[in-house]
Structures are given as structure tokens and as C-alpha cells.
Amino acid sequence: MIVHGGRPLKGSVMLSGSKNATLPIMMASVLTDQPLRLRNVPRLRDVNTAIALLQGLGVSAEWTGEHELTLQAAKLTSNDAPYELVKTMRASFCVLGPLLARTGKARVSTPGGCAIGARPVNLHITGIRTLGTRIQIRHGYVEAHADHLEGARIWLDNPSVGATENIMMAAVLARGRTTIENAAREPEVQELARALVSMGARIRGSGTHVIEIEGVERLHGADHEVVSDRIEAGSIMVAAAITGGEVELPNAPTHELDAVIAKLRESGVYVQANGDGVTVARDGKLKPVELRTLPYPGFPTDLQAQMMALLTQSSGTSVITETIFENRFMHALELTRMGADILMKGPTAVVRGPAKLLGAPVMATDLRASMSLIIAALAAENQTEISRVYHLDRGYEALDAKLGALGAQIERVKDEV
Ligand code: UD1
């Protein structure tokens, strides 16, 4: 992707559906033999990976509209989620819970490490084991069997999003009541709970630290519209801010963006939020801020890299502490190659600004890191060439077209496989 910096973003753009909400809801299709119709599904590489995974289990998947996906697990023909798919997308691991709940048997590859840290799945496994499952890890696969799942109290060591979702999807068909304590409160967990409830599940407390699930005999089909992507919203807000532009996002999920809006305002960016929708603008200088990533409703780790790019332009010293993933500063080195002044020590990065950013050849290392480089490139002099943009396509739908429509000079010169 080639970006020529220096143009303020101006205009209005519609956000796509949330990637992180879509993926686990797709996995929930395994829980019923009836159709699950999903609307506002983003067209992304990760969604295609999830489709491939589900098709491998015997689920039929059909695009019934540009952004409408209908999934039906009328009959499952396999219990295997292979390494090739799980390693490319960790969210695949969330098929364990639904597969086990529906068939009593699942064999799911463990995801292994990834660029941003170790990211173990121990909490998923412990939780699902507590529901009465026999689990063995053999040859890199989790092999799980249960004659039936039995509701239980589960306490999570930390409020993992994926573990909360996986356990919730196993528990909806278990006998009796399951309580997940120290559950994740992220909007995507709430969105999954809403989808499951519309399929006939009985769930209380999603959005709080204690989720109660009363198991039911069976679930039925449903029709669910996916909420807009809060991370895409935050990313474009930051992009607008760094270019000194003015951008409106009419379908931004404003109520999910409180921490992001607060930090942007603190750094001198004008944000107007009303109902569903935000306008972001900047004409003055950027101020330095202190930022800690935290579980929701704290500042999301998925926007840390983008904020770092913005803070390279603040007048003064900003301090960023990453508390969720231990190795999520890979973008800092690439930003430094563009002229940023960033010092890293353990989970903390000290960003001194304003730095003059100059275009350079850079490499995307993960999904959000790639967005951070694009944001820096939008403010850099001359041309920045970003390689490995397939990371971007995992989670941002037609981002080049969206930024282009706002006035960015951005061009995809080669499709990478
Ligand atoms: C999800 C999001 C991801 C986001 C992350 C944190 C999806 C598809 N992905 O990832 O974009 O960055 O939440 O908001 O929704 N952990 C354990 N053991 C486990 C599980 C997690 O120790 O069994 C640790 C992780 O290593 C990490 C922390 O818990 O340090 C949070 O991870 P988690 O919330 O599980 O993230 P994901 O669900 O993988």
C-alpha cells in the first residue's frame, strides 16, 4: 500500500460491522440445526477464515446479500478444527464450546503464539473442563469429550474475552446453571449474549463481571444484525485527528467509545458525540497524554498502536502502558524508522513529540500495527510504502477506499496472498 501524507481527511464515512462481534456469533451457528442469518457482516479475511472453518465442520454458509451471511449447521459432518485455520485466526478456538455443546465431542487445534504475545488458552480449557468435559491435549490439539455438560461456577483468573465467549457458548446447552465470575465486559461479549438470547438461550448479566447462564434443551435459528465496529471507528477518528481534518462517522457506536473519546479530547482533539455518531476535528496542537490499556470499559489494547502514531505528533512526552498483551509494541520500531522518538521499557513506551515523520518503506506486523503505520503515513512527508498489508485485510473492510473517499492519497499497488 502506498500512502502520500499531508492531506487532511474530510467528510463522512460509514463504518462496517464489528469483526470481533461477528466471529464468535458465527461460531454460535453450530449450536442449532436451524439457520442463523447475520446482517451487517464485514467482508474480511477473518470472516472468510471463519466460513472455511465452519464449512469444514459441515455448516452451510451462503452470502445472501452483500453483507448478509446465512449459516446453517443442519448436520455436522466433522468435529475437527484444524491447525491451518486456528493458527491464522485465534478466534477459531471459540468453536470448541459450541461444538462440544452440540455434539459432545470436539478436536480443536491450539492456536500457538502470535506476534503480540503468548496468548494462551488455559482459561478456555479450565472453564470448559469445569462444565464436566474430559480434555486432553495431544499432538497440538485439544481433544474434548462430554456425555453431557453440567452447569457450574467458573471463576476466570483474568477477564478474557475469548474464554468468556467460549464458556458462554458451551454453557447455553448445559444442564442447569453456569455462573462465570470475573467475566469480560466487552461489548462483543454483550453482542454474543444478545445473539444467543435471540436463539433461545437464557443469559443474564452480560456486560457485568458476573454472567449467569441457565441451560436450555435446544436453540433455534435467529436473525441478528451486527453492531458497527468500535475499533474501526477509533482508528478512523485517530486518522482524522493526526491529519488535522474533520470527519463524521454517522454510525459510530458512541456509547462503546467513552475511553477513546476521553483520551482524544485530553490530547486536544475536538470530538462531538451524539447518540449514534461522532464528529472528530482538530486544528490546534496535540497535547501529550498518559495512557493505559485495560479491559473494557478501559482504553482498548486494539487502539494502542493507532494512538501511539498520533502521540508522536503531540508537543511533549506521552507515556503508554500496555497491560493486556506483553509484546504489543512491534509497530513502535517501524514508527521509529519513520522518524518517531519512542523509548520502550517493558510494558511502557515513552513517546516524545512532535516528531517530523518522513515516508519510508515499512512492514505491518499485525492487524492493528498495520493501521498505526497507515495513520503515521497520513501525517508523514512524501511517500510511505507499507508491505504485508494482508494483516490489514484481516480486520478492516475496504479501508483504502474509505480513507480515499475522505481525501487520503492511498493506493494498493499489489494484492498479497
Ligand atoms: C480479544 C479480541 C482482540 C483483543 C483482545 C483484548 C477477538 C476476536 N479478539 O482477543 O482483538 O485485543 O480480546 O481486548 O475478539 N489469556 C490467558 N489465558 C487464556 C486467555 C487469555 O492468559 O486462556 C490472557 C491473554 O494472553 C491476554 C489477556 O488474557 O493477556 C486478554 O486476552 P483475551 O481477552 O482472551 O483476548 P482474546 O479473546 O484472544
Coordinates of C-alpha atoms and ligand atoms in Angstrom, one line a residue:
M1 CA 0.0 0.0 0.0
I2 CA 1.4 3.4 -0.9
V3 CA 0.4 6.5 1.1
H4 CA 1.3 10.1 0.3
G5 CA 0.9 12.0 3.5
G6 CA 0.0 15.6 4.3
R7 CA -3.7 15.7 3.3
P8 CA -6.3 16.4 5.9
L9 CA -9.1 13.8 6.0
K10 CA -12.5 15.5 5.4
G11 CA -16.0 14.1 5.0
S12 CA -18.3 11.4 6.2
V13 CA -17.9 7.6 6.1
M14 CA -20.0 4.7 7.2
L15 CA -18.3 2.0 9.4
S16 CA -18.5 -1.7 8.8
G17 CA -19.9 -4.3 11.1
S18 CA -17.7 -5.3 14.1
K19 CA -15.2 -8.0 13.3
N20 CA -14.8 -9.1 16.9
A21 CA -18.5 -9.4 17.4
T22 CA -19.1 -11.2 14.1
L23 CA -16.6 -14.0 14.6
P24 CA -17.9 -15.6 17.8
I25 CA -21.5 -15.2 16.6
M26 CA -20.6 -17.1 13.5
M27 CA -19.3 -19.9 15.8
A28 CA -22.7 -19.9 17.6
S29 CA -24.3 -21.2 14.4
V30 CA -23.0 -24.6 15.3
L31 CA -25.4 -24.6 18.3
T32 CA -28.5 -25.2 16.3
D33 CA -29.7 -27.1 13.2
Q34 CA -31.7 -24.1 12.1
P35 CA -30.5 -21.1 10.0
L36 CA -28.7 -18.1 11.6
R37 CA -29.0 -15.1 9.4
L38 CA -26.4 -12.4 10.2
R39 CA -26.7 -8.9 8.7
N40 CA -24.1 -6.1 8.6
V41 CA -21.3 -8.7 8.4
P42 CA -18.0 -7.1 7.3
R43 CA -16.3 -8.6 4.2
L44 CA -13.0 -9.5 5.8
R45 CA -10.3 -12.2 5.5
D46 CA -11.0 -13.3 9.1
V47 CA -14.7 -13.8 8.2
N48 CA -13.6 -15.9 5.3
T49 CA -11.4 -18.0 7.6
A50 CA -14.3 -18.5 9.9
I51 CA -16.5 -19.6 7.0
A52 CA -13.8 -22.1 5.9
L53 CA -13.7 -23.4 9.4
L54 CA -17.4 -23.8 9.7
Q55 CA -17.7 -25.4 6.2
G56 CA -15.1 -27.9 7.3
L57 CA -17.5 -29.0 10.1
G58 CA -20.4 -29.4 7.6
V59 CA -22.0 -26.0 8.2
S60 CA -23.5 -24.4 5.1
A61 CA -22.5 -20.8 4.6
E62 CA -24.1 -18.5 2.0
W63 CA -23.8 -14.8 1.3
T64 CA -27.5 -14.0 1.0
G65 CA -26.7 -10.3 0.5
E66 CA -23.6 -8.0 0.1
H67 CA -23.3 -8.0 3.9
E68 CA -25.7 -10.8 4.9
L69 CA -24.4 -14.2 5.7
T70 CA -26.7 -17.2 6.4
L71 CA -25.2 -20.1 8.3
Q72 CA -26.9 -23.4 8.9
A73 CA -25.5 -26.4 10.8
A74 CA -28.3 -28.7 9.8
K75 CA -26.0 -31.7 10.2
L76 CA -22.4 -31.6 11.4
T77 CA -20.0 -33.9 9.5
S78 CA -16.8 -33.3 11.4
N79 CA -15.6 -32.3 14.9
D80 CA -12.2 -31.1 13.8
A81 CA -10.9 -27.5 13.7
P82 CA -7.5 -27.9 12.0
Y83 CA -4.2 -26.2 12.8
E84 CA -4.1 -24.5 9.4
L85 CA -7.1 -22.4 10.2
V86 CA -6.8 -21.9 14.0
K87 CA -3.2 -20.7 13.7
T88 CA -4.2 -17.9 11.2
M89 CA -7.0 -16.8 13.4
R90 CA -7.2 -17.3 17.2
A91 CA -10.9 -16.6 17.3
S92 CA -11.4 -20.1 15.6
F93 CA -10.6 -21.6 19.0
C94 CA -14.1 -20.3 20.1
V95 CA -15.7 -23.1 18.1
L96 CA -14.7 -25.5 20.9
G97 CA -17.6 -24.6 23.2
P98 CA -20.4 -24.7 20.7
L99 CA -19.1 -27.9 19.0
L100 CA -18.9 -29.7 22.3
A101 CA -22.3 -28.5 23.4
R102 CA -23.9 -29.7 20.2
T103 CA -22.1 -33.0 19.7
G104 CA -20.4 -33.9 22.9
K105 CA -17.1 -34.1 21.1
A106 CA -14.6 -31.6 19.7
R107 CA -11.0 -31.7 18.4
V108 CA -9.6 -28.2 18.1
S109 CA -6.1 -27.2 17.4
T110 CA -4.4 -24.9 20.0
P111 CA -3.6 -21.6 18.4
G112 CA 0.1 -21.3 19.4
G113 CA 1.8 -17.9 19.8
C114 CA 1.3 -14.8 17.7
A115 CA 3.1 -11.6 17.1
I116 CA 1.6 -9.7 20.0
G117 CA 2.4 -12.2 22.7
A118 CA 2.0 -15.8 24.1
R119 CA -1.9 -15.6 24.3
P120 CA -2.6 -18.9 26.0
V121 CA -6.0 -20.7 26.0
N122 CA -5.7 -22.1 29.6
L123 CA -8.7 -20.2 30.8
H124 CA -10.9 -21.5 28.0
I125 CA -9.8 -25.1 28.8
T126 CA -10.2 -24.8 32.6
G127 CA -13.6 -23.3 32.2
I128 CA -14.9 -25.9 29.7
R129 CA -13.4 -28.7 31.8
T130 CA -15.3 -27.4 34.8
L131 CA -18.5 -28.0 32.9
G132 CA -17.9 -31.7 33.0
T133 CA -15.7 -32.2 30.0
R134 CA -12.8 -34.6 29.7
I135 CA -10.0 -32.7 28.0
Q136 CA -6.6 -34.0 26.8
I137 CA -4.1 -32.0 24.8
R138 CA -2.4 -34.3 22.3
H139 CA -0.4 -33.6 19.2
G140 CA -1.2 -29.8 19.5
Y141 CA -4.9 -30.4 19.6
V142 CA -7.4 -30.1 22.4
E143 CA -9.5 -33.2 22.4
A144 CA -12.7 -32.8 24.4
H145 CA -15.5 -35.2 25.2
A146 CA -18.6 -34.9 27.4
D147 CA -21.6 -37.2 27.7
H148 CA -23.4 -34.1 28.8
L149 CA -22.3 -30.7 30.0
E150 CA -23.2 -29.8 33.6
G151 CA -23.7 -26.1 34.7
A152 CA -21.0 -24.9 37.2
R153 CA -19.4 -21.9 38.8
I154 CA -16.4 -20.7 36.9
W155 CA -14.0 -18.0 38.1
L156 CA -11.7 -16.6 35.5
D157 CA -8.2 -15.6 36.6
N158 CA -8.5 -12.6 34.3
P159 CA -11.4 -11.3 32.3
S160 CA -10.5 -12.9 29.0
V161 CA -12.9 -12.0 26.1
G162 CA -12.4 -15.3 24.2
A163 CA -12.7 -17.5 27.3
T164 CA -15.9 -15.8 28.4
E165 CA -17.4 -16.3 24.9
N166 CA -16.3 -19.9 24.6
I167 CA -17.6 -20.9 28.0
M168 CA -20.8 -19.0 27.4
M169 CA -21.4 -20.9 24.2
A170 CA -20.8 -24.2 25.9
A171 CA -23.0 -23.4 28.8
V172 CA -26.1 -22.4 26.9
L173 CA -26.9 -26.1 26.3
A174 CA -25.6 -27.5 29.6
R175 CA -27.8 -28.9 32.3
G176 CA -28.6 -26.3 35.0
R177 CA -27.0 -23.0 35.8
T178 CA -23.5 -21.8 34.9
T179 CA -22.0 -18.7 36.6
I180 CA -19.0 -17.0 35.0
E181 CA -17.3 -14.8 37.6
N182 CA -14.7 -12.1 36.6
A183 CA -16.2 -12.4 33.1
A184 CA -15.2 -10.0 30.3
R185 CA -17.5 -7.0 29.9
E186 CA -16.5 -6.1 26.4
P187 CA -19.3 -5.0 24.0
E188 CA -18.6 -8.0 21.8
V189 CA -19.4 -10.4 24.7
Q190 CA -22.7 -8.5 25.2
E191 CA -23.4 -8.7 21.5
L192 CA -22.8 -12.5 21.5
A193 CA -25.1 -12.8 24.5
R194 CA -27.8 -10.9 22.6
A195 CA -27.4 -13.2 19.6
L196 CA -27.6 -16.3 21.8
V197 CA -30.7 -15.0 23.6
S198 CA -32.4 -14.4 20.2
M199 CA -31.6 -18.1 19.5
G200 CA -33.4 -19.1 22.7
A201 CA -30.6 -19.1 25.3
R202 CA -31.2 -17.8 28.8
I203 CA -28.4 -15.4 29.8
R204 CA -28.3 -12.7 32.4
G205 CA -25.6 -10.2 33.4
S206 CA -23.6 -9.9 30.2
G207 CA -21.8 -6.5 30.4
T208 CA -21.1 -7.1 34.1
H209 CA -18.5 -9.2 35.8
V210 CA -20.9 -12.0 36.6
I211 CA -22.7 -13.8 33.8
E212 CA -25.4 -16.4 34.6
I213 CA -26.5 -18.9 32.0
E214 CA -29.5 -21.2 32.5
G215 CA -29.0 -24.1 30.2
V216 CA -31.8 -25.0 27.7
E217 CA -32.6 -28.2 25.8
R218 CA -32.1 -26.7 22.4
L219 CA -31.6 -23.4 20.5
H220 CA -33.3 -22.3 17.3
G221 CA -32.5 -20.1 14.3
A222 CA -32.4 -16.3 14.5
D223 CA -31.8 -13.2 12.6
H224 CA -29.1 -10.8 14.0
E225 CA -27.7 -7.5 13.0
V226 CA -24.1 -6.9 13.9
V227 CA -23.2 -3.6 15.6
S228 CA -20.7 -1.2 14.0
D229 CA -17.0 -1.8 14.6
R230 CA -15.8 0.3 17.6
I231 CA -12.1 -0.3 16.7
E232 CA -12.6 0.7 13.1
A233 CA -14.4 3.8 14.5
G234 CA -11.5 4.6 16.8
S235 CA -8.9 4.0 14.1
I236 CA -10.6 6.5 11.7
M237 CA -11.0 9.0 14.5
V238 CA -7.3 8.9 15.2
A239 CA -6.5 9.1 11.5
A240 CA -8.7 12.2 11.2
A241 CA -7.0 13.8 14.2
I242 CA -3.4 13.2 13.0
T243 CA -4.2 14.9 9.7
G244 CA -5.9 17.9 11.2
G245 CA -9.0 17.1 9.3
E246 CA -12.7 16.8 10.1
V247 CA -14.5 13.5 9.8
E248 CA -18.0 12.4 10.7
L249 CA -18.9 8.8 11.5
P250 CA -22.7 8.7 11.4
N251 CA -23.0 5.1 12.6
A252 CA -20.3 5.0 15.3
P253 CA -21.2 3.1 18.4
T254 CA -20.6 6.2 20.5
H255 CA -21.5 4.6 23.9
E256 CA -18.8 2.0 23.4
L257 CA -16.1 4.6 22.8
D258 CA -16.1 6.6 26.0
A259 CA -12.5 5.8 26.9
V260 CA -11.3 6.6 23.4
I261 CA -13.2 9.9 23.2
A262 CA -11.9 10.9 26.6
K263 CA -8.3 10.3 25.6
L264 CA -8.7 12.1 22.3
R265 CA -10.2 15.1 24.0
E266 CA -7.4 15.1 26.5
S267 CA -4.9 15.2 23.7
G268 CA -6.5 18.3 22.2
V269 CA -8.8 16.7 19.6
Y270 CA -12.4 18.0 19.2
V271 CA -14.9 15.2 19.5
Q272 CA -18.6 15.7 19.3
A273 CA -20.6 12.6 20.2
N274 CA -24.4 12.5 19.8
G275 CA -26.5 9.4 20.0
D276 CA -25.1 7.1 17.4
G277 CA -22.4 9.1 15.7
V278 CA -19.3 11.1 16.2
T279 CA -17.5 14.0 14.6
V280 CA -13.8 14.4 15.1
A281 CA -11.8 17.5 14.2
R282 CA -8.5 19.2 15.1
D283 CA -6.9 22.4 14.2
G284 CA -4.7 23.2 17.3
K285 CA -1.6 21.5 18.6
L286 CA -1.8 18.0 20.1
K287 CA -1.1 17.6 23.8
P288 CA 0.8 14.6 25.4
V289 CA -1.2 12.1 27.4
E290 CA -0.7 9.1 29.7
L291 CA -2.5 6.0 28.5
R292 CA -3.0 2.5 29.9
T293 CA -4.7 -0.2 28.0
L294 CA -7.3 -2.0 30.2
P295 CA -10.2 -4.4 29.8
Y296 CA -13.4 -2.7 28.8
P297 CA -14.6 -0.1 29.7
G298 CA -10.9 1.0 29.9
F299 CA -8.9 2.1 26.8
P300 CA -8.8 -0.9 24.3
T301 CA -5.5 -2.5 23.5
D302 CA -6.7 -2.8 19.9
L303 CA -6.3 1.0 19.6
Q304 CA -3.0 1.4 21.4
A305 CA -0.9 1.2 18.2
Q306 CA -3.0 3.8 16.5
M307 CA -2.8 6.2 19.5
M308 CA 0.9 5.8 19.6
A309 CA 1.2 7.0 16.0
L310 CA -1.0 10.1 16.9
L311 CA 1.1 10.8 20.1
T312 CA 4.3 11.1 18.0
Q313 CA 2.8 14.4 16.9
S314 CA 2.0 15.8 20.4
S315 CA 4.1 18.6 21.9
G316 CA 5.6 16.9 24.9
T317 CA 6.1 13.4 26.4
S318 CA 3.4 10.8 26.4
V319 CA 3.6 7.5 28.3
I320 CA 1.8 4.4 27.1
T321 CA 1.5 1.3 29.2
E322 CA 0.2 -1.9 27.6
T323 CA -1.3 -4.1 30.3
I324 CA -3.1 -6.7 28.1
F325 CA -0.5 -8.2 25.8
E326 CA 3.2 -8.4 26.6
N327 CA 4.6 -7.9 23.2
R328 CA 2.4 -5.3 21.5
F329 CA 4.9 -2.7 20.6
M330 CA 6.2 -4.1 17.3
H331 CA 4.8 -1.0 15.5
A332 CA 7.0 1.3 17.6
L333 CA 10.1 0.1 15.8
E334 CA 8.6 0.8 12.4
L335 CA 7.3 4.2 13.6
T336 CA 10.8 5.0 14.7
R337 CA 12.0 4.2 11.2
M338 CA 9.7 7.0 10.0
G339 CA 11.3 9.4 12.5
A340 CA 9.2 8.9 15.7
D341 CA 11.0 9.3 19.0
I342 CA 9.9 6.3 21.1
L343 CA 11.6 4.7 24.0
M344 CA 10.4 1.3 25.2
K345 CA 11.0 -0.3 28.6
G346 CA 9.0 -3.4 29.4
P347 CA 5.3 -2.7 29.0
T348 CA 5.8 1.0 28.8
A349 CA 6.6 3.2 25.8
V350 CA 7.6 6.8 26.2
V351 CA 6.7 8.9 23.1
R352 CA 8.3 12.3 22.6
G353 CA 6.9 14.7 20.2
P354 CA 6.3 16.4 18.0
A355 CA 8.5 14.3 15.7
K356 CA 8.9 15.0 12.0
L357 CA 7.6 11.9 10.2
L358 CA 9.2 11.1 6.9
G359 CA 7.9 8.4 4.5
A360 CA 9.8 5.2 4.4
P361 CA 9.3 1.5 3.5
V362 CA 7.7 -0.1 6.5
M363 CA 6.3 -3.5 7.3
A364 CA 3.0 -4.4 9.0
T365 CA 3.4 -7.0 11.8
D366 CA -0.1 -7.4 12.9
L367 CA -3.6 -6.2 12.3
R368 CA -3.6 -3.0 14.4
A369 CA 0.1 -2.3 13.9
S370 CA -0.7 -2.0 10.2
M371 CA -3.3 0.6 10.9
S372 CA -0.9 2.5 13.1
L373 CA 1.6 2.7 10.1
I374 CA -1.1 4.0 7.8
I375 CA -2.0 6.7 10.4
A376 CA 1.6 7.7 10.6
A377 CA 1.9 7.7 6.9
L378 CA -1.1 10.0 6.5
A379 CA 0.9 12.6 8.5
A380 CA 4.3 11.9 7.0
E381 CA 6.2 13.8 4.3
N382 CA 6.4 12.1 1.0
Q383 CA 5.6 8.5 0.3
T384 CA 5.3 5.6 2.7
E385 CA 5.3 2.1 1.3
I386 CA 3.6 -0.4 3.6
S387 CA 4.2 -4.1 3.0
R388 CA 2.3 -7.1 4.4
V389 CA -1.0 -5.3 4.3
Y390 CA -2.8 -8.7 4.3
H391 CA -2.8 -8.1 8.1
L392 CA -5.0 -5.0 7.4
D393 CA -7.4 -7.0 5.3
R394 CA -8.0 -9.4 8.2
G395 CA -9.8 -6.8 10.1
Y396 CA -10.6 -3.6 8.1
E397 CA -13.1 -3.7 5.3
A398 CA -12.0 -1.6 2.2
L399 CA -10.0 0.7 4.3
D400 CA -8.1 2.1 1.4
A401 CA -11.4 3.0 -0.3
K402 CA -12.8 4.6 2.9
L403 CA -9.7 6.7 3.5
G404 CA -9.6 7.6 -0.2
A405 CA -13.1 8.8 -0.1
L406 CA -12.1 11.1 2.8
G407 CA -9.3 12.6 0.7
A408 CA -6.3 10.5 1.6
Q409 CA -3.9 9.6 -1.2
I410 CA -3.7 5.9 -0.7
E411 CA -3.1 3.2 -3.3
R412 CA -2.9 -0.5 -3.2
V413 CA -0.3 -1.4 -5.7
K414 CA -0.2 -5.2 -5.2
D415 CA -2.6 -7.8 -3.8
E416 CA -0.6 -10.0 -1.5
V417 CA -1.7 -13.6 -0.9
Ligands
UD1_1 C1 -10.0 -10.5 22.0 C2 -10.0 -9.7 20.7 C3 -8.7 -9.0 20.5 C4 -8.4 -8.0 21.7 C5 -8.5 -8.8 23.0 C6 -8.4 -7.9 24.2 C7 -11.4 -11.1 19.3 C8 -11.6 -12.0 18.1 N1 -10.2 -10.7 19.6 O1 -8.9 -11.4 21.9 O2 -8.9 -8.2 19.3 O3 -7.2 -7.5 21.5 O4 -9.7 -9.5 23.1 O5 -9.4 -7.0 24.2 O6 -12.4 -10.7 19.9 N2 -5.3 -15.0 28.4 C9 -4.8 -16.0 29.2 N3 -5.4 -17.3 29.1 C10 -6.5 -17.5 28.3 C11 -7.0 -16.5 27.5 C12 -6.4 -15.2 27.6 O7 -3.9 -15.9 30.0 O8 -7.0 -18.7 28.3 C13 -4.7 -13.7 28.5 C14 -4.1 -13.2 27.2 O9 -2.8 -13.7 27.0 C15 -4.1 -11.7 27.3 C16 -5.4 -11.5 28.2 O10 -5.7 -12.7 28.8 O11 -3.0 -11.3 28.1 C17 -6.6 -11.0 27.4 O12 -6.8 -11.9 26.3 P1 -8.3 -12.1 25.8 O13 -9.3 -11.2 26.4 O14 -8.6 -13.6 25.9 O15 -8.1 -11.8 24.2 P2 -8.8 -12.6 23.0 O16 -10.1 -13.1 23.3 O17 -7.8 -13.5 22.5

